[in-house]
Coordinates of C-alpha atoms in Angstrom, one line a residue:
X1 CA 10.2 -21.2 9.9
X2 CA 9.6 -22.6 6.8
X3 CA 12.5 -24.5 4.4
X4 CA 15.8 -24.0 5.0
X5 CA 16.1 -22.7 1.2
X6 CA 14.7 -20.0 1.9
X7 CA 15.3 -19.5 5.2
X8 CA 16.3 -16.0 7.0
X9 CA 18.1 -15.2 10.2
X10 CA 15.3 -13.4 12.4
X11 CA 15.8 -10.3 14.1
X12 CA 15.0 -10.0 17.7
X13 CA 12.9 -7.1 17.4
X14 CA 10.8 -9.6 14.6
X15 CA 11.3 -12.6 17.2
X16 CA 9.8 -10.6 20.2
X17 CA 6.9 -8.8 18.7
X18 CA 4.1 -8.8 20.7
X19 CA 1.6 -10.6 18.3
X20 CA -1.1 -10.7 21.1
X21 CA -0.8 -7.5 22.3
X22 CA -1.1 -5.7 19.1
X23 CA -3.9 -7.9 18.1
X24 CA -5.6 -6.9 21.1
X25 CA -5.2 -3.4 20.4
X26 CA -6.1 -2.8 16.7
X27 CA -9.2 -5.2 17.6
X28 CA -10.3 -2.5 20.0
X29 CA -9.3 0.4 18.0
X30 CA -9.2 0.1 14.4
X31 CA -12.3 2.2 13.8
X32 CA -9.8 4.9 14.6
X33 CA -8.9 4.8 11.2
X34 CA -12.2 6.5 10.5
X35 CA -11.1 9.4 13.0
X36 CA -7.3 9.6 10.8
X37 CA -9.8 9.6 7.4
X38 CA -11.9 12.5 8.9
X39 CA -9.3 14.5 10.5
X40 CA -7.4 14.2 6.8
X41 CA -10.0 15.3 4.5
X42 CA -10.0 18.6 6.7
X43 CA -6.7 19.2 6.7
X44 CA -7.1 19.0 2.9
X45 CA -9.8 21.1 2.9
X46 CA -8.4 23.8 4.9
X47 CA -5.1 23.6 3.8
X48 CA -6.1 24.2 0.4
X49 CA -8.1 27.5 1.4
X50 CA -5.3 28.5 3.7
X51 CA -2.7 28.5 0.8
X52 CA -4.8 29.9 -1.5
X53 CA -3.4 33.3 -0.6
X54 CA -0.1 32.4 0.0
X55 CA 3.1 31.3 -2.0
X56 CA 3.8 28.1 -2.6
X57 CA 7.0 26.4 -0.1
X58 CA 9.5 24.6 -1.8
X59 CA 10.2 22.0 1.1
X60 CA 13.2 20.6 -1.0
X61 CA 15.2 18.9 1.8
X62 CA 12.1 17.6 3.6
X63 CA 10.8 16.0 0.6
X64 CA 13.8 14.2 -0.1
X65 CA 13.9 13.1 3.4
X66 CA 10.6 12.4 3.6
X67 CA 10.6 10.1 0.1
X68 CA 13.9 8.4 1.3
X69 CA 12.9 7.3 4.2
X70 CA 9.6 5.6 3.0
X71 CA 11.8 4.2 0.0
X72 CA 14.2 2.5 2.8
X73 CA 11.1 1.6 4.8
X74 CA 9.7 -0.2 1.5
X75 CA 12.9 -1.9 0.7
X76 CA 13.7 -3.5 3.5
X77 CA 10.0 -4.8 3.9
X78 CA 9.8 -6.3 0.6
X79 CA 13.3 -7.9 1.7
X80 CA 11.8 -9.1 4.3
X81 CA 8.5 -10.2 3.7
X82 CA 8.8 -11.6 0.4
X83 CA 11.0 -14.8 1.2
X84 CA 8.5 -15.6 3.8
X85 CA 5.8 -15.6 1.2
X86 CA 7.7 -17.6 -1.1
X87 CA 8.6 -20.3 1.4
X88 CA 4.7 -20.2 2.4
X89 CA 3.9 -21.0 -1.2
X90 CA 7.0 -23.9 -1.5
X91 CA 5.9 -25.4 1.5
X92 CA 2.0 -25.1 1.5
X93 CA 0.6 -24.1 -2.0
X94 CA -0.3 -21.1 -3.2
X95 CA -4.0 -21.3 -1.9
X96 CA -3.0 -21.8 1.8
X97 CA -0.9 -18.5 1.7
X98 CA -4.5 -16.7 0.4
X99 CA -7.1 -19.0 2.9
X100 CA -4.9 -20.1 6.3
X101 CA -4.6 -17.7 8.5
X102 CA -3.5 -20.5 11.2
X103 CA 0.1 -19.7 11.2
X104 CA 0.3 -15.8 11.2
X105 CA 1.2 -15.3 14.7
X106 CA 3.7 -17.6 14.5
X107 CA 5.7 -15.6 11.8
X108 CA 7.6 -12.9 13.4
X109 CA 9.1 -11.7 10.3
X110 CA 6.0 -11.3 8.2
X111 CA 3.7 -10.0 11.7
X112 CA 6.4 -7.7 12.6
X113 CA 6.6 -6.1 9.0
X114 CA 2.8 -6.2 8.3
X115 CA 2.3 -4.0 11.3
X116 CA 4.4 -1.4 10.8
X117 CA 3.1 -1.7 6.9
X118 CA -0.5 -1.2 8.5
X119 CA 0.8 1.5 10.6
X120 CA 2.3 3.3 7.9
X121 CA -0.3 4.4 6.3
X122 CA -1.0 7.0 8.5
X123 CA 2.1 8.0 7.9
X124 CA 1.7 8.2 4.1
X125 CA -0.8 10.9 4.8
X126 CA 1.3 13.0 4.8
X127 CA 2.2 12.5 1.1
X128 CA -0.6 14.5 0.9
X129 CA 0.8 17.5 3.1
X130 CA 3.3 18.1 0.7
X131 CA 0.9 18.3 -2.3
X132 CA -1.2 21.1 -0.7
X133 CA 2.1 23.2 0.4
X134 CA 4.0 23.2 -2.8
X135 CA 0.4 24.2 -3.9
X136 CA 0.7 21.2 -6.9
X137 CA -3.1 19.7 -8.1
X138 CA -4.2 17.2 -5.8
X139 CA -7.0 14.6 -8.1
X140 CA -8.8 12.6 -7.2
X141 CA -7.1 9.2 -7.5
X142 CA -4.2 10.3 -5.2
X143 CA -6.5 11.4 -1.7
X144 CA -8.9 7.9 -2.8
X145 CA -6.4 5.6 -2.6
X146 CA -4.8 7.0 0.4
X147 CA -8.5 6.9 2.7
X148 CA -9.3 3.3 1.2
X149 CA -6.1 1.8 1.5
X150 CA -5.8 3.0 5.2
X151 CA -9.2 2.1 6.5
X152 CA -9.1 -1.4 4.1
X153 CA -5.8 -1.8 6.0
X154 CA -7.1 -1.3 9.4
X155 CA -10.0 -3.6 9.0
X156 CA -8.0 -6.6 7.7
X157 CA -5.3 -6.4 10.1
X158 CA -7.8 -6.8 13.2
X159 CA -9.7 -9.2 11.0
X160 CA -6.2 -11.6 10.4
X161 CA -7.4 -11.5 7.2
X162 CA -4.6 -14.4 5.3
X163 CA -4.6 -13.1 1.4
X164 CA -3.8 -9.8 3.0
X165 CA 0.1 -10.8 3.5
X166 CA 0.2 -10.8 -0.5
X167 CA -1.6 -7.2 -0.8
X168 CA 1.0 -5.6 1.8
X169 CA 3.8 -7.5 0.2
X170 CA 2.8 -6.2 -3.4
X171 CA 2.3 -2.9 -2.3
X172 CA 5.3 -2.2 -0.3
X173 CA 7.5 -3.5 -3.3
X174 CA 5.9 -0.8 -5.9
X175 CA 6.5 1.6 -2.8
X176 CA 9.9 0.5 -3.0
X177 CA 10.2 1.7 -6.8
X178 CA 7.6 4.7 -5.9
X179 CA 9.3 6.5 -3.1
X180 CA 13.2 5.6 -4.7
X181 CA 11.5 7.4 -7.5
X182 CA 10.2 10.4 -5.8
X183 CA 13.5 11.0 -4.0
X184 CA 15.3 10.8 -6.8
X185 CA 13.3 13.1 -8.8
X186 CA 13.1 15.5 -5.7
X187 CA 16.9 15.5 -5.7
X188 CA 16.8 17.3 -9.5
X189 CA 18.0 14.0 -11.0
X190 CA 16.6 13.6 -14.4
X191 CA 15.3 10.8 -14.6
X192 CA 13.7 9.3 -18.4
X193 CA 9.5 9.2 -18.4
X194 CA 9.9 5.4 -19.1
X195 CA 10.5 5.2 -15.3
X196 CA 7.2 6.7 -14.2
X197 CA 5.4 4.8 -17.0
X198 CA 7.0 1.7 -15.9
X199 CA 6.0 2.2 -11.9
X200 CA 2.3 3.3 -13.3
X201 CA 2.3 -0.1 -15.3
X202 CA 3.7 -1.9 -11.6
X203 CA 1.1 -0.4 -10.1
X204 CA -2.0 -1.7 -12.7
X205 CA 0.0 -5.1 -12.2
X206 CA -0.6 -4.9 -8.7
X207 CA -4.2 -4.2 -8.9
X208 CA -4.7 -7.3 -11.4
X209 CA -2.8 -9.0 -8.7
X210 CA -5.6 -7.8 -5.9
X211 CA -8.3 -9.3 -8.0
X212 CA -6.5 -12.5 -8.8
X213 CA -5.8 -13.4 -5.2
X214 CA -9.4 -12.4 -4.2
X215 CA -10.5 -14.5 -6.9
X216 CA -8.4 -17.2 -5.6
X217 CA -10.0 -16.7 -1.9
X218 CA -13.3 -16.7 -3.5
X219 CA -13.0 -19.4 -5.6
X220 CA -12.1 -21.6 -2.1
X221 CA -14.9 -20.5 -1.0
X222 CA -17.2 -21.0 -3.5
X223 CA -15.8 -24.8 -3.8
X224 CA -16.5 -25.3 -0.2
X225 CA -12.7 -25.6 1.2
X226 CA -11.8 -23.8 4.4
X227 CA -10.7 -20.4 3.6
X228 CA -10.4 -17.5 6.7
X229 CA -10.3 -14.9 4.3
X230 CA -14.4 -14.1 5.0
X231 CA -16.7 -13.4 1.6
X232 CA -17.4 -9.7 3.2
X233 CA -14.0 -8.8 3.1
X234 CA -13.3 -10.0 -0.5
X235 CA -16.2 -8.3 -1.7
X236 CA -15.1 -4.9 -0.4
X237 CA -11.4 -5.8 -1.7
X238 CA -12.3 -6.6 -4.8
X239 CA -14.4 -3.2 -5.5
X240 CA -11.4 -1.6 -4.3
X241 CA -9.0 -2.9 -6.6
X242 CA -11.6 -3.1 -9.4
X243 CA -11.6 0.9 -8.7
X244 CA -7.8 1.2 -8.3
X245 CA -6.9 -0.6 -11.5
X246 CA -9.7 1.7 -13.5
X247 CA -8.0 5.4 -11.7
X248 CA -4.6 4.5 -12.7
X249 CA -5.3 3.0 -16.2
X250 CA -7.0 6.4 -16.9
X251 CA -4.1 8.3 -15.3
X252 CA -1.6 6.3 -17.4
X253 CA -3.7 7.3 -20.3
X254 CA -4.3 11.4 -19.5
X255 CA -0.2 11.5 -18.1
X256 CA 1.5 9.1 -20.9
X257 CA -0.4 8.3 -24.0
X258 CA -3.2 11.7 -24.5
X259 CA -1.6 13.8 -27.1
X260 CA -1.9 17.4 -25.6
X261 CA -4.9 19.2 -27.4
X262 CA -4.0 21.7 -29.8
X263 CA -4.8 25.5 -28.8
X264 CA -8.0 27.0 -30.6
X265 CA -7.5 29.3 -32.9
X266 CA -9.8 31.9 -33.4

């Protein structure tokens, strides 16, 4: 494992995941994530029309849970990974953690963590469950990212796709902040708008991030050095992010900066 400086002791369930195995599997049935997409989008769609007549549930305790245990999930991921990232870059440079994909398998910590990160989405679905019950509005930006993020995720992760260790590890540290957030506020803390703002703001960061690091892939490329990170997938990535980073800057406009309009008068 990388320097000793930044070293970590490895669990055994991270020193005996099955690398193979799994690769084997999500190679065979990623497009499954297309099936979890479809199935979603009718949930949503009939969910919606089935609680049209009804009241909305509170679902207090469950969303508390619920945000808790994705917050812990987060944390210890981003405890995890991110050490092993930051050795990578010590070590090899910051272009070799974005273009060699050579030494994945051989990384319990960050293969173990990245699965259950890919897997997780899935999971996160049901985010989406608990907007439709307690009957709150569901736009646009929120159902989006879910479906893209999921299917992206999929893709890469059968793909060994290296720049995609910085995207999981970016993303599960603003989950960190996210879900800690949600559980918080779920628990009737009162917590200052700065905080929302401020996990908004992590969250534009981390799309800049996406394009950066694609940029940095490309730019390998372009140069003719060896990079695994194929032009296909950073194409797609990068209209991905270029869509995320536009979504949230407009939410971050309409939720924190918009002065509410003034009611007409007659």
């Amino acid at each position: 494992m990388a320097d000793d400086s930044f070293s970590q002791v490895i669990f055994s369930f991270e020193n005996n995941f099955d690398f193979n195995g799994n690769l084997i599997w999500i190679q065979t049935y990623w497009k499954l994530s297309f099936l979890s997409v479809a199935i979603y989008l009718l949930l949503i769609y009939f969910g919606q029309r089935w609680m049209k007549s009804r009241c909305a549930f509170e679902l207090r305790t469950a969303l508390v849970v619920w945000n808790l245990s994705l917050a812990v999930f987060s944390i210890a991921g981003s405890c995890r990974i991110l050490p092993q990232m930051l050795a990578y870059v010590h070590n090899d440079g910051f272009e070799n953690t974005v273009c060699d994909g050579s030494r994945i398998k051989d990384n319990g910590i960050v293969s173990f963590w990245s699965w259950y990160f890919m897997l997780s989405k899935v999971v996160e679905l049901g985010d989406t469950a608990f907007i439709v019950l307690r009957k709150q509005k569901l736009v646009f930006l929120h159902w989006y990212h879910h479906v893209t993020v999921l299917i992206y995720t999929w893709y890469s992760t059968q793909q060994i796709i290296p720049n995609a260790r910085w995207f999981i590890l970016m993303n599960i540290m603003v989950h960190s902040a996210m879900y800690s957030y949600y559980a918080f506020k779920a628990m009737k803390f009162k917590i200052p708008q700065s905080v929302a703002m401020t996990i908004t703001t992590a969250q534009m960061l981390q799309m800049v991030g996406g394009l950066y690091i694609n940029w940095r892939a490309y730019s390998a490329i372009s140069s003719g050095r060896h990079c695994d990170t194929g032009m296909w997938n950073i194409q797609m990535s990068l209209l991905m992010y270029a869509s995320y980073w536009l979504l949230f800057a407009y939410f971050f406009y309409n939720s924190y900066m918009k002065k509410p309009s003034r009611p007409k008068t007659a």
